[in-house]
């Protein structure tokens, strides 16, 4: 029996050494580009970038024999299925997002389940072959009023207040569709992606109470690490970057400690902890306006009253974000 266990362990770790092809959707986006660069570090990995605009892709993606660029219409599941089956494809890192031309459905909802089903099946104890970039806060608009009150400092925050184009609920729906399409999934939900936030230690949590900042390169590293981690399979978690700590040499222990379904008690403890890890000294996300930094709360440049309606300034920022999702 020990031999069978040893063999499966060896095979699992050998998986990463085998030549493989990974599809990246949304590869021209900022996080998508970081994922492509991260995947390139493994010289056994070929990357197929599914893009809408090949001209743009050639401008922003590295010119490399292991980076292939092809046009795909993510609004068209048949095209997605066909393009997936047309070439090698072992796994996907899904970084695409945006509203379809109907103006209400996310392309994730339309094509992510199709792509997941078009990939080769993997064995039960293998790592996930479908890793999705989602977002923290996707469940929060649906919280009960009791839960909103209990976790107020995770609920009364700009993205939940404004929820441009109802994106949070749509992302959550896409996550659910993915989990129904394949057991070999992993969903990574970063908190506030911020280009000014330095690399650091990605810290995972569950229960969707996390607030704070994530560095894009850190998010990319976690998405790619999940592809090789059997312990990341079937799991959904939030991440934030803790500034001042180096990235770890391996995420395996952190993946292993994650639950398939976090308990209520664990979520309450997580909430207490993540609030202490917030940037700045005031550490009160309810005082933030959308598009502002925690440091601006500290300096007094922003001081929103808890529970107040969205300001005109944040409505404008949110409207811009919703508009951006259409292109
Ligand atoms: C594709 O990208 C190029 C270069 O960024 C840009 O000039 C062009 O307008 C884009 N085409 C479409 C259809 O968006």
mmCIF file of N, CA, C and O in Angstrom, residues 72-129:
data_model
loop_
_atom_site.group_PDB
_atom_site.id
_atom_site.type_symbol
_atom_site.label_atom_id
_atom_site.label_comp_id
_atom_site.label_asym_id
_atom_site.label_seq_id
_atom_site.Cartn_x
_atom_site.Cartn_y
_atom_site.Cartn_z
ATOM 1 N N UNK A 72 -9.776 34.254 -30.335
ATOM 2 C CA UNK A 72 -10.910 33.470 -29.847
ATOM 3 C C UNK A 72 -12.006 34.448 -29.445
ATOM 4 O O UNK A 72 -11.729 35.493 -28.861
ATOM 5 N N UNK A 73 -13.234 34.094 -29.756
ATOM 6 C CA UNK A 73 -14.371 34.920 -29.357
ATOM 7 C C UNK A 73 -14.977 34.325 -28.089
ATOM 8 O O UNK A 73 -15.715 33.338 -28.151
ATOM 9 N N UNK A 74 -14.652 34.936 -26.960
ATOM 10 C CA UNK A 74 -15.103 34.378 -25.676
ATOM 11 C C UNK A 74 -16.606 34.562 -25.452
ATOM 12 O O UNK A 74 -17.160 34.084 -24.472
ATOM 13 N N UNK A 75 -17.260 35.244 -26.365
ATOM 14 C CA UNK A 75 -18.723 35.344 -26.274
ATOM 15 C C UNK A 75 -19.392 34.176 -26.980
ATOM 16 O O UNK A 75 -20.612 34.053 -26.972
ATOM 17 N N UNK A 76 -18.590 33.347 -27.633
ATOM 18 C CA UNK A 76 -19.138 32.268 -28.453
ATOM 19 C C UNK A 76 -18.618 30.916 -27.958
ATOM 20 O O UNK A 76 -17.508 30.511 -28.283
ATOM 21 N N UNK A 77 -19.413 30.200 -27.158
ATOM 22 C CA UNK A 77 -18.948 28.940 -26.566
ATOM 23 C C UNK A 77 -18.504 27.915 -27.615
ATOM 24 O O UNK A 77 -17.562 27.162 -27.373
ATOM 25 N N UNK A 78 -19.158 27.909 -28.778
ATOM 26 C CA UNK A 78 -18.761 26.932 -29.812
ATOM 27 C C UNK A 78 -17.365 27.223 -30.322
ATOM 28 O O UNK A 78 -16.559 26.312 -30.545
ATOM 29 N N UNK A 79 -17.078 28.498 -30.512
ATOM 30 C CA UNK A 79 -15.748 28.913 -30.948
ATOM 31 C C UNK A 79 -14.708 28.543 -29.872
ATOM 32 O O UNK A 79 -13.631 28.035 -30.186
ATOM 33 N N UNK A 80 -15.067 28.757 -28.622
ATOM 34 C CA UNK A 80 -14.153 28.451 -27.513
ATOM 35 C C UNK A 80 -13.868 26.947 -27.475
ATOM 36 O O UNK A 80 -12.717 26.517 -27.362
ATOM 37 N N UNK A 81 -14.909 26.152 -27.612
ATOM 38 C CA UNK A 81 -14.735 24.698 -27.584
ATOM 39 C C UNK A 81 -13.865 24.242 -28.757
ATOM 40 O O UNK A 81 -12.916 23.469 -28.595
ATOM 41 N N UNK A 82 -14.182 24.756 -29.947
ATOM 42 C CA UNK A 82 -13.458 24.373 -31.141
ATOM 43 C C UNK A 82 -11.979 24.725 -31.032
ATOM 44 O O UNK A 82 -11.102 23.910 -31.298
ATOM 45 N N UNK A 83 -11.717 25.958 -30.590
ATOM 46 C CA UNK A 83 -10.330 26.421 -30.495
ATOM 47 C C UNK A 83 -9.561 25.636 -29.430
ATOM 48 O O UNK A 83 -8.373 25.372 -29.579
ATOM 49 N N UNK A 84 -10.246 25.238 -28.368
ATOM 50 C CA UNK A 84 -9.588 24.452 -27.324
ATOM 51 C C UNK A 84 -9.203 23.085 -27.879
ATOM 52 O O UNK A 84 -8.091 22.596 -27.662
ATOM 53 N N UNK A 85 -10.119 22.463 -28.622
ATOM 54 C CA UNK A 85 -9.885 21.116 -29.151
ATOM 55 C C UNK A 85 -8.928 21.118 -30.341
ATOM 56 O O UNK A 85 -8.332 20.093 -30.665
ATOM 57 N N UNK A 86 -8.765 22.279 -30.992
ATOM 58 C CA UNK A 86 -7.914 22.397 -32.177
ATOM 59 C C UNK A 86 -6.416 22.216 -31.909
ATOM 60 O O UNK A 86 -5.647 22.028 -32.856
ATOM 61 N N UNK A 87 -5.995 22.362 -30.666
ATOM 62 C CA UNK A 87 -4.565 22.251 -30.372
ATOM 63 C C UNK A 87 -4.376 21.555 -29.043
ATOM 64 O O UNK A 87 -5.344 21.138 -28.413
ATOM 65 N N UNK A 88 -3.117 21.419 -28.607
ATOM 66 C CA UNK A 88 -2.877 20.846 -27.288
ATOM 67 C C UNK A 88 -3.472 21.765 -26.231
ATOM 68 O O UNK A 88 -3.433 22.986 -26.380
ATOM 69 N N UNK A 89 -3.990 21.174 -25.188
ATOM 70 C CA UNK A 89 -4.500 21.971 -24.070
ATOM 71 C C UNK A 89 -4.607 21.067 -22.863
ATOM 72 O O UNK A 89 -5.374 20.109 -22.873
ATOM 73 N N UNK A 90 -3.798 21.320 -21.855
ATOM 74 C CA UNK A 90 -3.874 20.523 -20.629
ATOM 75 C C UNK A 90 -4.611 21.257 -19.525
ATOM 76 O O UNK A 90 -5.174 20.633 -18.629
ATOM 77 N N UNK A 91 -4.550 22.576 -19.562
ATOM 78 C CA UNK A 91 -5.098 23.345 -18.442
ATOM 79 C C UNK A 91 -5.403 24.760 -18.905
ATOM 80 O O UNK A 91 -4.978 25.185 -19.981
ATOM 81 N N UNK A 92 -6.147 25.476 -18.064
ATOM 82 C CA UNK A 92 -6.415 26.892 -18.361
ATOM 83 C C UNK A 92 -6.218 27.727 -17.099
ATOM 84 O O UNK A 92 -6.530 27.286 -15.991
ATOM 85 N N UNK A 93 -5.659 28.909 -17.294
ATOM 86 C CA UNK A 93 -5.734 29.943 -16.257
ATOM 87 C C UNK A 93 -6.646 31.020 -16.831
ATOM 88 O O UNK A 93 -6.305 31.677 -17.814
ATOM 89 N N UNK A 94 -7.823 31.143 -16.240
ATOM 90 C CA UNK A 94 -8.851 32.053 -16.771
ATOM 91 C C UNK A 94 -8.690 33.435 -16.133
ATOM 92 O O UNK A 94 -8.969 33.610 -14.951
ATOM 93 N N UNK A 95 -8.222 34.390 -16.944
ATOM 94 C CA UNK A 95 -8.038 35.761 -16.436
ATOM 95 C C UNK A 95 -8.951 36.740 -17.151
ATOM 96 O O UNK A 95 -8.869 37.949 -16.923
ATOM 97 N N UNK A 96 -9.793 36.233 -18.056
ATOM 98 C CA UNK A 96 -10.653 37.135 -18.827
ATOM 99 C C UNK A 96 -11.814 37.607 -17.966
ATOM 100 O O UNK A 96 -12.248 36.934 -17.041
ATOM 101 N N UNK A 97 -12.301 38.790 -18.281
ATOM 102 C CA UNK A 97 -13.567 39.221 -17.721
ATOM 103 C C UNK A 97 -14.125 40.315 -18.608
ATOM 104 O O UNK A 97 -13.450 40.785 -19.521
ATOM 105 N N UNK A 98 -15.342 40.704 -18.365
ATOM 106 C CA UNK A 98 -15.945 41.767 -19.169
ATOM 107 C C UNK A 98 -17.359 41.381 -19.542
ATOM 108 O O UNK A 98 -17.724 40.202 -19.531
ATOM 109 N N UNK A 99 -18.146 42.409 -19.850
ATOM 110 C CA UNK A 99 -19.533 42.157 -20.225
ATOM 111 C C UNK A 99 -19.619 41.742 -21.685
ATOM 112 O O UNK A 99 -18.916 42.281 -22.530
ATOM 113 N N UNK A 100 -20.481 40.781 -21.956
ATOM 114 C CA UNK A 100 -20.755 40.397 -23.342
ATOM 115 C C UNK A 100 -21.549 41.509 -24.016
ATOM 116 O O UNK A 100 -22.007 42.438 -23.349
ATOM 117 N N UNK A 101 -21.749 41.391 -25.331
ATOM 118 C CA UNK A 101 -22.399 42.501 -26.044
ATOM 119 C C UNK A 101 -23.870 42.666 -25.665
ATOM 120 O O UNK A 101 -24.470 43.695 -25.956
ATOM 121 N N UNK A 102 -24.455 41.676 -24.971
ATOM 122 C CA UNK A 102 -25.830 41.880 -24.466
ATOM 123 C C UNK A 102 -25.845 42.904 -23.326
ATOM 124 O O UNK A 102 -26.903 43.315 -22.861
ATOM 125 N N UNK A 103 -24.642 43.295 -22.868
ATOM 126 C CA UNK A 103 -24.543 44.332 -21.844
ATOM 127 C C UNK A 103 -24.854 43.850 -20.443
ATOM 128 O O UNK A 103 -24.827 44.632 -19.495
ATOM 129 N N UNK A 104 -25.173 42.554 -20.271
ATOM 130 C CA UNK A 104 -25.504 42.119 -18.915
ATOM 131 C C UNK A 104 -24.792 40.830 -18.481
ATOM 132 O O UNK A 104 -24.562 40.642 -17.293
ATOM 133 N N UNK A 105 -24.435 39.959 -19.412
ATOM 134 C CA UNK A 105 -23.785 38.704 -19.019
ATOM 135 C C UNK A 105 -22.269 38.867 -19.060
ATOM 136 O O UNK A 105 -21.739 39.548 -19.924
ATOM 137 N N UNK A 106 -21.578 38.235 -18.114
ATOM 138 C CA UNK A 106 -20.116 38.246 -18.160
ATOM 139 C C UNK A 106 -19.640 37.137 -19.089
ATOM 140 O O UNK A 106 -20.225 36.045 -19.105
ATOM 141 N N UNK A 107 -18.555 37.400 -19.821
ATOM 142 C CA UNK A 107 -18.038 36.352 -20.700
ATOM 143 C C UNK A 107 -17.615 35.119 -19.890
ATOM 144 O O UNK A 107 -17.669 34.011 -20.390
ATOM 145 N N UNK A 108 -17.254 35.330 -18.626
ATOM 146 C CA UNK A 108 -16.905 34.189 -17.747
ATOM 147 C C UNK A 108 -18.094 33.237 -17.634
ATOM 148 O O UNK A 108 -17.940 32.017 -17.617
ATOM 149 N N UNK A 109 -19.291 33.823 -17.493
ATOM 150 C CA UNK A 109 -20.497 32.988 -17.334
ATOM 151 C C UNK A 109 -20.774 32.193 -18.609
ATOM 152 O O UNK A 109 -21.269 31.082 -18.561
ATOM 153 N N UNK A 110 -20.432 32.799 -19.743
ATOM 154 C CA UNK A 110 -20.749 32.181 -21.024
ATOM 155 C C UNK A 110 -19.762 31.060 -21.381
ATOM 156 O O UNK A 110 -20.167 29.963 -21.758
ATOM 157 N N UNK A 111 -18.466 31.350 -21.257
ATOM 158 C CA UNK A 111 -17.484 30.446 -21.858
ATOM 159 C C UNK A 111 -16.593 29.660 -20.906
ATOM 160 O O UNK A 111 -15.976 28.687 -21.317
ATOM 161 N N UNK A 112 -16.516 30.087 -19.651
ATOM 162 C CA UNK A 112 -15.641 29.358 -18.730
ATOM 163 C C UNK A 112 -16.061 27.901 -18.539
ATOM 164 O O UNK A 112 -15.226 26.993 -18.628
ATOM 165 N N UNK A 113 -17.370 27.611 -18.311
ATOM 166 C CA UNK A 113 -17.765 26.198 -18.162
ATOM 167 C C UNK A 113 -17.482 25.383 -19.425
ATOM 168 O O UNK A 113 -17.074 24.216 -19.329
ATOM 169 N N UNK A 114 -17.675 25.983 -20.575
ATOM 170 C CA UNK A 114 -17.431 25.277 -21.842
ATOM 171 C C UNK A 114 -15.955 24.908 -21.969
ATOM 172 O O UNK A 114 -15.609 23.780 -22.335
ATOM 173 N N UNK A 115 -15.106 25.881 -21.671
ATOM 174 C CA UNK A 115 -13.670 25.623 -21.786
ATOM 175 C C UNK A 115 -13.252 24.530 -20.788
ATOM 176 O O UNK A 115 -12.503 23.609 -21.120
ATOM 177 N N UNK A 116 -13.785 24.616 -19.571
ATOM 178 C CA UNK A 116 -13.440 23.625 -18.547
ATOM 179 C C UNK A 116 -13.804 22.217 -19.012
ATOM 180 O O UNK A 116 -13.044 21.268 -18.814
ATOM 181 N N UNK A 117 -14.963 22.096 -19.657
ATOM 182 C CA UNK A 117 -15.411 20.770 -20.107
ATOM 183 C C UNK A 117 -14.628 20.271 -21.312
ATOM 184 O O UNK A 117 -14.563 19.069 -21.551
ATOM 185 N N UNK A 118 -14.068 21.193 -22.099
ATOM 186 C CA UNK A 118 -13.330 20.792 -23.303
ATOM 187 C C UNK A 118 -11.914 20.299 -22.982
ATOM 188 O O UNK A 118 -11.263 19.713 -23.847
ATOM 189 N N UNK A 119 -11.452 20.526 -21.758
ATOM 190 C CA UNK A 119 -10.103 20.078 -21.386
ATOM 191 C C UNK A 119 -10.110 18.580 -21.096
ATOM 192 O O UNK A 119 -11.142 18.032 -20.709
ATOM 193 N N UNK A 120 -8.957 17.918 -21.267
ATOM 194 C CA UNK A 120 -8.913 16.490 -20.936
ATOM 195 C C UNK A 120 -9.218 16.276 -19.450
ATOM 196 O O UNK A 120 -8.842 17.100 -18.623
ATOM 197 N N UNK A 121 -9.914 15.184 -19.152
ATOM 198 C CA UNK A 121 -10.219 14.866 -17.745
ATOM 199 C C UNK A 121 -8.925 14.531 -17.008
ATOM 200 O O UNK A 121 -8.026 13.926 -17.583
ATOM 201 N N UNK A 122 -8.844 14.920 -15.746
ATOM 202 C CA UNK A 122 -7.668 14.563 -14.955
ATOM 203 C C UNK A 122 -8.102 13.633 -13.823
ATOM 204 O O UNK A 122 -9.259 13.625 -13.427
ATOM 205 N N UNK A 123 -7.139 12.864 -13.310
ATOM 206 C CA UNK A 123 -7.491 11.871 -12.289
ATOM 207 C C UNK A 123 -7.893 12.557 -10.991
ATOM 208 O O UNK A 123 -7.625 13.739 -10.785
ATOM 209 N N UNK A 124 -8.517 11.781 -10.113
ATOM 210 C CA UNK A 124 -9.144 12.352 -8.920
ATOM 211 C C UNK A 124 -8.182 13.038 -7.966
ATOM 212 O O UNK A 124 -8.552 13.971 -7.271
ATOM 213 N N UNK A 125 -6.936 12.522 -7.912
ATOM 214 C CA UNK A 125 -6.003 13.138 -6.959
ATOM 215 C C UNK A 125 -5.002 14.068 -7.647
ATOM 216 O O UNK A 125 -4.001 14.461 -7.059
ATOM 217 N N UNK A 126 -5.289 14.423 -8.892
ATOM 218 C CA UNK A 126 -4.389 15.338 -9.616
ATOM 219 C C UNK A 126 -4.728 16.793 -9.270
ATOM 220 O O UNK A 126 -5.815 17.087 -8.795
ATOM 221 N N UNK A 127 -3.804 17.700 -9.538
ATOM 222 C CA UNK A 127 -4.080 19.126 -9.307
ATOM 223 C C UNK A 127 -5.188 19.637 -10.224
ATOM 224 O O UNK A 127 -5.569 18.954 -11.181
ATOM 225 N N UNK A 128 -5.709 20.829 -9.944
ATOM 226 C CA UNK A 128 -6.750 21.387 -10.820
ATOM 227 C C UNK A 128 -6.189 21.695 -12.196
ATOM 228 O O UNK A 128 -5.028 22.046 -12.318
ATOM 229 N N UNK A 129 -7.003 21.560 -13.223
ATOM 230 C CA UNK A 129 -6.550 22.000 -14.557
ATOM 231 C C UNK A 129 -7.311 23.242 -15.014
ATOM 232 O O UNK A 129 -7.167 23.686 -16.148
#
